[in-house]
Amino acid sequence: MSLKTPEQYEESLRKMNFKIYLLGELVKNPVDHPIIRPSMNSVKMTYALAQMPEYEDLMTVKSHLTGEKINRFGHLHQSTDDLVKKVKMQRLCGQQTASCFQRCVGMDAVNAMDSTTFEMDRKLGTKYHDRFIKFLKMMQAEDMTVDGAMTDPKGNRGLAPHQQPDPDMFVHVVEKNDKGIVIRGAKAHQTGAVNSHWVMVMPTIAMTKEDADYAVSFVCPADEKGVYYIYGRQSCDTRKLEGGTIDVGNSQFGGHEALMVFDNVFIPWENVMMCGEYEFSGMLVERFAGYHRQSYGGCKVGVGDVLIGAAALAADYNGAAKASHIKDKLIEMTHLNETLYSCGIACSSQGHKTASGTYLIDLLLANVCKQNVTRFPYEIARLAEDIAGGLMVTMASEKDFKNPEIGKVLEKYMQGNTDICSTEDRARILRLVENLTLGTAAVGYRTESMHGAGSPQAQRIMIARQGNLEQKKKLAKKIAMIDKK
Ligand code: SF4
Ligand code: FE
């Protein structure tokens, strides 16, 4: 099987043996848990869209390894066209879910792992790339969702991994034998962790010789013995326990992050893809981060499309759509959103082939893309809140609307432009704006825009490194006729 149906994906998760803590309790049935379920639905959408003929070209691709038709989320980019289609696919998924659909971290991890293990083997004579390809074939054949795990808790940020008072602040090797390695530590903010079949673990920073035990990469089943999860809270998450569909804003879809703990987990050698080769840790981090910074030029744009649409509807329902300042604000939101998309497309179309044959984005442009993502969604959200009006955060609850006595009162006083909307329609759109700007989806649209794929300063370091200031100085000197000899 190379393409799972959405139903098969859901069933495959039911067979897994996850250990997940949420709100202080062990979760018995994650797939149907009301807080987790919407995030599973978002990943499920990546399987559903791949079944639709109209999205076949974006969502599926021929595997360069087997010739089979596979989901693009499991593909190694073979051209700049593949890189562009990746961004378009992510915009589509963002539009369809209005949330983080989580599956990109695995896609970005395998693309980074491919070229890095290839170049590492070539320089050091290691044998990691063959292991990686074996894993990738399984991932493609079983249409797996893989979680790319990079971010360590890091403890005291002023200290290197080996200097930390608690050695577990970075994932590390605690034992090596002829069968494999034993791993301890944790990965923080793991997007889509409990909706994934396998996990691909990577180091979080460039390492030095003293940190060799921390330069470790491997794959393991997401429900491996010794792996457990502590589910992250999101603003307004317990509204999902109330059973309604209005107050949550987006009752069908969502995203999630979790703390992923490795408590002495055994990894057989066949699943190890870096173990002590600290010189290649930085390359893996830089490439994974670059791909994920490109990703944001697609996914956040798709979610932005929904937010712009919601703001425009809120204006229609308020009867304010004809006001010139409203029209101008919607133009500004569109301009900002399409600027992000332009960056996503630009870094893709300017990509290049690496030694393994896999295409890498233009790293400078990918970092510029993500730097803009740390800013523009905030302005788009600000304008959406401006257009929506204060009712978005002062409106009564769904239960009040359904109360036989006060429901009628709310219907009367909360009405808008009754020619085109019911009071409930108006409430639904305002709650959607709330969800995207302040609620559960704000994790993905706002704070993740800031810190996901690396905080703003991480991009500025890369921009400084890739910006080629010396060449720009030469250009200026030439025009100004300085040192002209
Ligand atoms: Fe994909 Fe965007 Fe979520 Fe990252 S934040 S996993 S790129 S949807
Ligand atoms: Fe992310």
Coordinates of C-alpha atoms and ligand atoms in Angstrom, one line a residue:
M1 CA 0.0 0.0 0.0
S2 CA 1.4 3.4 -0.9
L3 CA -1.5 5.7 -0.1
K4 CA -3.5 5.2 3.1
T5 CA -7.2 6.4 3.1
P6 CA -8.0 8.8 5.9
E7 CA -9.9 6.0 7.6
Q8 CA -6.9 3.7 7.5
Y9 CA -4.8 6.4 9.0
E10 CA -7.2 6.8 11.9
E11 CA -7.3 3.0 12.4
S12 CA -3.5 2.8 12.3
L13 CA -3.4 5.3 15.2
R14 CA -5.9 3.3 17.2
K15 CA -3.5 0.3 17.1
M16 CA -0.7 2.3 18.6
N17 CA 0.2 2.0 22.3
F18 CA 0.9 5.7 23.2
K19 CA 1.5 6.8 26.7
I20 CA 0.2 10.4 26.9
Y21 CA -0.5 12.6 29.9
L22 CA -3.1 15.3 29.5
L23 CA -4.5 17.6 32.2
G24 CA -2.7 15.4 34.8
E25 CA -4.2 12.1 33.7
L26 CA -3.1 9.2 31.5
V27 CA -5.2 9.3 28.3
K28 CA -6.9 6.0 27.5
N29 CA -8.1 6.7 24.0
P30 CA -6.2 9.6 22.4
V31 CA -7.9 9.3 19.0
D32 CA -11.3 10.1 20.4
H33 CA -10.2 12.4 23.2
P34 CA -12.1 15.7 22.6
I35 CA -8.9 17.8 23.1
I36 CA -6.7 15.7 20.9
R37 CA -9.2 14.6 18.2
P38 CA -9.3 17.9 16.2
S39 CA -5.5 17.8 15.8
M40 CA -5.8 14.2 14.5
N41 CA -8.4 15.4 12.0
S42 CA -5.9 17.9 10.7
V43 CA -3.4 15.2 9.9
K44 CA -6.2 13.0 8.6
M45 CA -6.9 15.8 6.1
T46 CA -3.4 15.3 4.5
Y47 CA -4.6 11.8 3.7
A48 CA -8.0 12.8 2.5
L49 CA -6.7 15.5 0.1
A50 CA -4.3 13.0 -1.4
Q51 CA -7.4 10.9 -2.4
M52 CA -9.0 13.8 -4.3
P53 CA -8.4 13.9 -8.1
E54 CA -8.3 17.7 -8.1
Y55 CA -5.4 17.8 -5.7
E56 CA -3.5 14.8 -7.1
D57 CA -0.7 16.9 -8.6
L58 CA 0.0 18.7 -5.4
M59 CA -0.7 16.0 -2.8
T60 CA 0.9 13.0 -4.5
V61 CA 4.0 12.3 -6.5
K62 CA 5.9 9.4 -8.0
S63 CA 8.6 8.1 -5.6
H64 CA 12.0 8.4 -7.1
L65 CA 13.0 5.3 -5.1
T66 CA 10.2 2.9 -6.1
G67 CA 8.1 4.5 -8.8
E68 CA 5.0 4.2 -6.7
K69 CA 2.5 6.9 -6.2
I70 CA 3.1 8.3 -2.7
N71 CA 1.9 11.2 -0.5
R72 CA 4.1 14.3 -1.1
F73 CA 4.6 14.5 2.7
G74 CA 6.9 11.4 2.3
H75 CA 8.8 12.6 -0.7
L76 CA 12.4 13.8 -1.2
H77 CA 12.3 16.9 -3.4
Q78 CA 13.8 16.0 -6.8
S79 CA 13.5 19.5 -8.4
T80 CA 12.7 23.1 -7.7
D81 CA 9.2 22.3 -9.1
D82 CA 8.9 19.8 -6.2
L83 CA 9.9 22.5 -3.7
V84 CA 7.3 24.9 -5.2
K85 CA 4.6 22.2 -5.1
K86 CA 5.4 21.5 -1.4
V87 CA 4.6 25.2 -0.5
K88 CA 1.5 25.1 -2.6
M89 CA 0.4 21.9 -0.9
Q90 CA 1.0 23.4 2.5
R91 CA -1.1 26.5 1.6
L92 CA -3.9 24.2 0.5
C93 CA -3.7 22.2 3.8
G94 CA -3.7 25.4 5.8
Q95 CA -6.8 26.6 4.0
Q96 CA -8.6 23.3 4.6
T97 CA -7.8 23.0 8.3
A98 CA -7.2 26.6 9.5
S99 CA -4.6 25.0 11.8
C100 CA -1.3 23.3 12.0
F101 CA -1.6 20.0 10.1
Q102 CA 1.6 18.8 11.7
R103 CA 2.9 16.4 9.0
C104 CA 5.5 18.8 7.5
V105 CA 8.0 18.3 10.3
G106 CA 8.6 14.7 9.2
M107 CA 8.8 15.7 5.5
D108 CA 11.4 18.4 6.4
A109 CA 13.3 16.0 8.6
V110 CA 13.7 13.3 5.9
N111 CA 14.8 15.8 3.3
A112 CA 17.5 17.2 5.6
M113 CA 18.5 13.7 6.8
D114 CA 18.9 12.5 3.2
S115 CA 21.5 15.0 2.1
T116 CA 23.3 15.2 5.5
T117 CA 23.8 11.4 5.9
F118 CA 24.9 11.2 2.2
E119 CA 27.6 13.9 2.7
M120 CA 28.5 12.5 6.1
D121 CA 29.1 9.0 4.7
R122 CA 31.1 10.4 1.8
K123 CA 33.4 12.4 4.2
L124 CA 33.7 10.0 7.1
G125 CA 33.0 6.6 5.6
T126 CA 30.0 6.0 7.8
K127 CA 27.1 3.9 6.7
Y128 CA 24.1 6.0 7.7
H129 CA 22.6 6.9 4.3
D130 CA 21.6 3.3 3.4
R131 CA 19.9 2.9 6.8
F132 CA 18.0 6.2 6.1
I133 CA 16.9 5.0 2.6
K134 CA 15.6 1.8 4.1
F135 CA 13.6 3.7 6.6
L136 CA 12.3 6.1 3.9
K137 CA 11.1 3.2 1.8
M138 CA 9.1 1.9 4.7
M139 CA 7.7 5.4 5.5
Q140 CA 6.6 5.8 1.8
A141 CA 5.2 2.3 1.5
E142 CA 3.1 2.6 4.6
D143 CA 2.3 6.3 4.1
M144 CA 3.4 7.1 7.6
T145 CA 3.2 10.3 9.5
V146 CA 6.7 10.9 11.0
D147 CA 7.4 13.5 13.7
G148 CA 10.6 15.4 13.2
A149 CA 12.0 16.0 16.7
M150 CA 14.6 18.7 17.1
T151 CA 14.1 21.1 20.0
D152 CA 15.7 20.1 23.3
P153 CA 14.6 21.7 26.6
K154 CA 18.2 23.2 26.8
G155 CA 18.2 24.1 30.5
N156 CA 20.6 27.0 31.1
R157 CA 21.0 28.5 27.6
G158 CA 24.4 29.9 28.6
L159 CA 25.9 26.4 28.9
A160 CA 26.8 23.8 26.2
P161 CA 25.1 20.4 26.4
H162 CA 28.0 18.7 28.3
Q163 CA 28.2 21.6 30.8
Q164 CA 24.6 21.4 31.9
P165 CA 24.2 20.5 35.6
D166 CA 21.5 18.0 34.5
P167 CA 22.9 16.0 31.5
D168 CA 19.4 15.3 30.2
M169 CA 18.7 18.9 29.1
F170 CA 19.8 17.6 25.6
V171 CA 18.9 14.2 24.2
H172 CA 22.0 12.0 24.5
V173 CA 23.5 8.6 24.3
V174 CA 23.9 7.0 27.8
E175 CA 25.0 3.5 26.6
K176 CA 26.4 1.9 23.5
N177 CA 26.7 -1.8 22.9
D178 CA 26.9 -4.2 19.8
K179 CA 23.1 -4.1 19.4
G180 CA 22.5 -0.4 19.6
I181 CA 22.4 2.7 21.8
V182 CA 20.3 3.8 24.8
I183 CA 18.9 7.3 24.7
R184 CA 17.8 9.7 27.5
G185 CA 16.4 13.2 27.4
A186 CA 13.4 15.0 26.0
K187 CA 12.3 17.0 23.0
A188 CA 10.0 20.0 23.7
H189 CA 7.2 21.5 21.7
Q190 CA 6.8 18.4 19.5
T191 CA 4.2 19.2 16.8
G192 CA 1.9 16.4 16.0
A193 CA 3.8 14.0 18.3
V194 CA 0.8 11.8 19.3
N195 CA -0.6 11.7 15.7
S196 CA 2.6 10.2 14.4
H197 CA 3.6 6.6 13.7
W198 CA 7.4 7.1 14.0
V199 CA 9.7 9.8 15.2
M200 CA 12.9 11.1 13.6
V201 CA 15.1 12.6 16.3
M202 CA 17.9 15.2 15.4
P203 CA 20.3 17.3 17.5
T204 CA 19.1 20.8 18.2
I205 CA 22.3 22.8 17.7
A206 CA 25.8 22.5 16.1
M207 CA 27.9 20.4 18.5
T208 CA 31.6 20.4 19.5
K209 CA 33.8 17.4 20.3
E210 CA 32.9 17.7 24.0
D211 CA 29.3 17.3 23.0
A212 CA 29.8 14.2 20.9
D213 CA 27.3 12.1 23.0
Y214 CA 24.7 14.7 22.1
A215 CA 25.3 14.5 18.4
V216 CA 22.8 11.8 17.9
S217 CA 20.1 11.1 15.3
F218 CA 17.7 8.1 15.1
V219 CA 14.3 6.9 14.2
C220 CA 11.9 4.9 16.5
P221 CA 8.2 4.1 16.6
A222 CA 6.3 6.9 18.4
D223 CA 5.0 4.4 20.9
E224 CA 8.4 2.8 21.6
K225 CA 9.0 1.5 25.1
G226 CA 10.3 4.3 27.3
V227 CA 8.8 7.1 25.2
Y228 CA 6.0 9.1 26.7
Y229 CA 4.3 12.4 26.1
I230 CA 3.0 15.3 28.2
Y231 CA 0.5 17.2 26.1
G232 CA 0.8 20.9 25.9
R233 CA -2.0 23.3 27.0
Q234 CA -3.5 25.8 24.6
S235 CA -5.5 28.9 25.3
C236 CA -9.2 28.0 25.6
D237 CA -8.5 24.3 25.1
T238 CA -11.1 23.1 27.7
R239 CA -13.9 24.7 25.6
K240 CA -13.5 21.5 23.5
L241 CA -14.8 19.6 26.6
E242 CA -18.1 21.6 26.5
G243 CA -19.4 19.7 23.5
G244 CA -20.6 22.6 21.4
T245 CA -19.4 23.8 18.0
I246 CA -19.6 27.6 18.3
D247 CA -17.4 28.7 21.2
V248 CA -14.4 26.6 20.1
G249 CA -14.3 28.6 16.8
N250 CA -13.0 25.7 14.8
S251 CA -14.6 22.5 16.2
Q252 CA -13.2 20.2 13.5
F253 CA -9.5 20.9 13.3
G254 CA -6.5 21.9 15.5
G255 CA -2.9 21.3 16.2
H256 CA -0.9 20.2 19.2
E257 CA 2.5 20.2 20.7
A258 CA 3.8 17.9 23.4
L259 CA 6.9 17.2 25.6
M260 CA 8.3 14.0 24.3
V261 CA 10.3 12.1 27.0
F262 CA 12.9 9.4 26.2
D263 CA 13.4 7.4 29.4
N264 CA 16.3 5.1 28.6
V265 CA 15.0 4.1 25.2
F266 CA 16.9 1.4 23.3
I267 CA 17.6 2.1 19.6
P268 CA 19.0 -0.7 17.4
W269 CA 21.9 0.3 15.2
E270 CA 19.8 -0.1 12.1
N271 CA 17.8 2.9 13.2
V272 CA 20.7 5.2 14.2
M273 CA 21.6 7.9 11.7
M274 CA 24.2 9.9 13.6
C275 CA 26.1 8.9 16.7
G276 CA 29.0 11.1 17.7
E277 CA 29.7 12.8 14.3
Y278 CA 29.4 16.2 15.8
E279 CA 30.8 18.0 12.7
F280 CA 27.6 17.2 10.8
S281 CA 25.2 18.2 13.6
G282 CA 25.2 21.8 12.4
M283 CA 24.5 20.8 8.8
L284 CA 21.5 18.7 9.8
V285 CA 20.1 21.5 12.0
E286 CA 20.6 24.2 9.3
R287 CA 19.0 22.2 6.6
F288 CA 16.0 21.0 8.6
A289 CA 15.4 24.6 9.9
G290 CA 15.8 25.9 6.3
Y291 CA 13.1 23.5 5.0
H292 CA 10.8 24.3 7.9
R293 CA 11.3 28.1 7.4
Q294 CA 10.2 27.5 3.8
S295 CA 7.2 25.5 5.0
Y296 CA 5.9 28.6 6.9
G297 CA 5.6 30.4 3.6
G298 CA 2.9 27.9 2.8
C299 CA 1.1 26.8 5.9
K300 CA 0.7 30.2 7.6
V301 CA -0.4 31.7 4.3
G302 CA -3.2 29.1 4.0
V303 CA -4.4 29.8 7.6
G304 CA -4.0 33.5 6.8
D305 CA -6.4 33.0 3.9
V306 CA -9.1 31.7 6.3
L307 CA -8.5 34.6 8.7
I308 CA -8.8 37.2 6.0
G309 CA -12.0 35.5 4.8
A310 CA -13.3 35.4 8.4
A311 CA -12.5 39.1 8.8
A312 CA -14.3 40.0 5.5
L313 CA -17.3 38.0 6.6
A314 CA -17.3 39.7 10.0
A315 CA -17.4 43.0 8.2
D316 CA -20.3 41.8 5.9
Y317 CA -22.2 40.6 9.0
N318 CA -21.6 43.8 10.9
G319 CA -22.9 45.8 7.9
A320 CA -19.6 47.6 7.6
A321 CA -18.2 46.0 4.4
K322 CA -18.6 49.2 2.3
A323 CA -16.5 51.4 4.6
S324 CA -13.3 52.4 2.8
H325 CA -11.1 51.8 5.8
I326 CA -12.4 48.2 6.1
K327 CA -11.7 47.6 2.4
D328 CA -8.2 49.0 2.9
K329 CA -7.5 46.8 5.9
L330 CA -8.5 43.7 3.9
I331 CA -6.2 44.8 1.1
E332 CA -3.3 45.3 3.6
M333 CA -4.0 41.8 5.1
T334 CA -3.9 40.3 1.6
H335 CA -0.7 42.2 0.7
L336 CA 1.0 40.9 3.9
N337 CA -0.2 37.3 3.3
E338 CA 0.8 37.2 -0.3
T339 CA 4.2 38.6 0.6
L340 CA 4.8 35.6 2.8
Y341 CA 3.7 33.3 0.0
S342 CA 6.1 35.1 -2.4
C343 CA 9.0 34.3 0.0
G344 CA 7.9 30.7 0.2
I345 CA 7.8 30.4 -3.6
A346 CA 11.0 32.4 -4.1
C347 CA 13.2 30.3 -1.8
S348 CA 11.8 27.2 -3.5
S349 CA 12.3 28.3 -7.1
Q350 CA 15.9 29.3 -6.2
G351 CA 16.7 25.9 -4.7
H352 CA 19.5 23.8 -5.8
K353 CA 20.5 20.1 -6.0
T354 CA 22.6 18.7 -3.2
A355 CA 25.2 15.9 -3.6
S356 CA 22.5 13.2 -2.8
G357 CA 20.3 14.5 -5.6
T358 CA 17.7 16.0 -3.2
Y359 CA 16.9 19.7 -3.7
L360 CA 17.5 22.2 -1.0
I361 CA 15.9 25.6 -0.8
D362 CA 17.8 28.9 -1.1
L363 CA 18.7 29.2 2.6
L364 CA 18.9 33.0 2.6
L365 CA 15.5 33.4 1.1
A366 CA 14.0 30.7 3.4
N367 CA 15.3 32.6 6.4
V368 CA 13.9 35.9 5.1
C369 CA 10.6 34.1 4.6
K370 CA 10.5 32.9 8.2
Q371 CA 11.7 36.3 9.5
N372 CA 8.7 37.9 7.8
V373 CA 6.5 35.2 9.3
T374 CA 7.6 36.3 12.8
R375 CA 5.9 39.7 12.0
F376 CA 3.2 39.7 9.4
P377 CA 0.7 37.2 11.0
Y378 CA 0.7 39.5 14.0
E379 CA -0.3 42.5 11.9
I380 CA -2.9 40.4 10.0
A381 CA -4.3 39.2 13.3
R382 CA -4.4 42.8 14.6
L383 CA -6.3 44.0 11.6
A384 CA -8.7 41.0 11.8
E385 CA -9.4 41.9 15.5
D386 CA -9.9 45.6 14.4
I387 CA -12.4 44.6 11.8
A388 CA -14.2 42.0 13.9
G389 CA -14.9 44.4 16.8
G390 CA -14.9 43.9 20.5
L391 CA -17.9 41.5 20.5
M392 CA -15.4 38.8 19.5
V393 CA -14.2 38.7 23.1
T394 CA -17.3 39.8 25.1
M395 CA -19.9 37.6 23.5
A396 CA -22.0 35.3 25.6
S397 CA -21.5 31.5 25.5
E398 CA -23.1 29.0 23.2
K399 CA -25.0 27.6 26.2
D400 CA -26.5 31.1 26.9
F401 CA -27.6 31.3 23.3
K402 CA -29.3 27.9 23.7
N403 CA -31.0 28.8 27.0
P404 CA -34.8 29.1 26.5
E405 CA -35.1 32.4 28.4
I406 CA -32.0 34.4 27.6
G407 CA -31.3 32.9 24.2
K408 CA -34.0 35.0 22.7
V409 CA -32.6 38.1 24.3
L410 CA -29.1 37.4 22.9
E411 CA -30.6 36.7 19.4
K412 CA -32.2 40.1 19.6
Y413 CA -29.3 42.1 20.8
M414 CA -26.5 40.3 19.0
Q415 CA -28.0 40.5 15.6
G416 CA -26.1 42.1 12.7
N417 CA -27.0 42.6 9.1
T418 CA -30.1 40.3 9.1
D419 CA -30.3 40.4 5.3
I420 CA -27.3 38.1 5.0
C421 CA -26.7 36.4 8.3
S422 CA -28.4 34.9 11.4
T423 CA -27.1 35.8 14.8
E424 CA -25.6 32.3 15.0
D425 CA -23.6 32.9 11.8
R426 CA -22.3 36.1 13.2
A427 CA -21.3 34.4 16.4
R428 CA -19.6 31.6 14.5
I429 CA -17.4 33.9 12.5
L430 CA -16.4 36.0 15.5
R431 CA -15.5 32.9 17.4
L432 CA -13.4 31.7 14.4
V433 CA -11.5 35.0 14.5
E434 CA -11.1 34.6 18.2
N435 CA -9.8 31.0 17.8
L436 CA -7.2 32.1 15.2
T437 CA -6.0 35.1 17.0
L438 CA -6.4 34.3 20.7
G439 CA -7.6 30.7 21.1
T440 CA -6.2 27.2 20.4
A441 CA -5.3 28.0 16.7
A442 CA -3.3 31.1 17.9
V443 CA -0.6 28.7 19.0
G444 CA 0.0 27.8 15.4
Y445 CA -0.8 31.2 13.8
R446 CA 0.8 33.6 16.3
T447 CA 3.3 32.2 18.8
E448 CA 4.4 29.4 16.4
S449 CA 4.9 32.1 13.8
M450 CA 7.3 33.7 16.2
H451 CA 9.2 30.7 17.6
G452 CA 8.4 27.7 15.4
A453 CA 11.2 26.7 13.1
G454 CA 13.5 28.8 15.3
S455 CA 13.0 32.1 17.0
P456 CA 13.6 35.4 15.1
Q457 CA 17.2 35.7 16.2
A458 CA 18.1 32.3 14.7
Q459 CA 17.0 33.6 11.3
R460 CA 18.9 36.9 11.7
I461 CA 22.1 34.9 12.4
M462 CA 21.5 32.9 9.2
I463 CA 20.7 36.1 7.2
A464 CA 24.0 37.7 8.5
R465 CA 25.9 34.5 7.4
Q466 CA 24.3 34.2 4.0
G467 CA 23.8 37.9 3.2
N468 CA 27.3 38.4 1.6
L469 CA 28.0 41.9 2.9
E470 CA 31.5 41.9 1.4
Q471 CA 30.2 41.4 -2.1
K472 CA 27.7 44.3 -1.5
K473 CA 30.6 46.5 -0.3
K474 CA 32.4 45.7 -3.6
L475 CA 29.4 46.8 -5.6
A476 CA 29.2 50.1 -3.8
K477 CA 32.9 50.7 -4.2
K478 CA 32.7 50.1 -7.9
I479 CA 29.9 52.5 -8.4
A480 CA 31.5 55.1 -6.1
M481 CA 34.8 54.6 -8.0
I482 CA 36.7 53.8 -4.8
D483 CA 40.0 51.9 -5.0
K484 CA 39.7 51.9 -8.7
K485 CA 43.0 50.5 -9.9
Ligands
SF4_1 FE1 3.4 22.2 9.0 FE2 3.2 24.7 9.5 FE3 2.5 22.9 11.3 FE4 5.1 23.3 10.8 S1 3.7 24.8 11.7 S2 4.0 21.4 11.0 S3 5.0 23.8 8.6 S4 1.5 23.2 9.4
FE2 FE 5.9 24.4 13.2

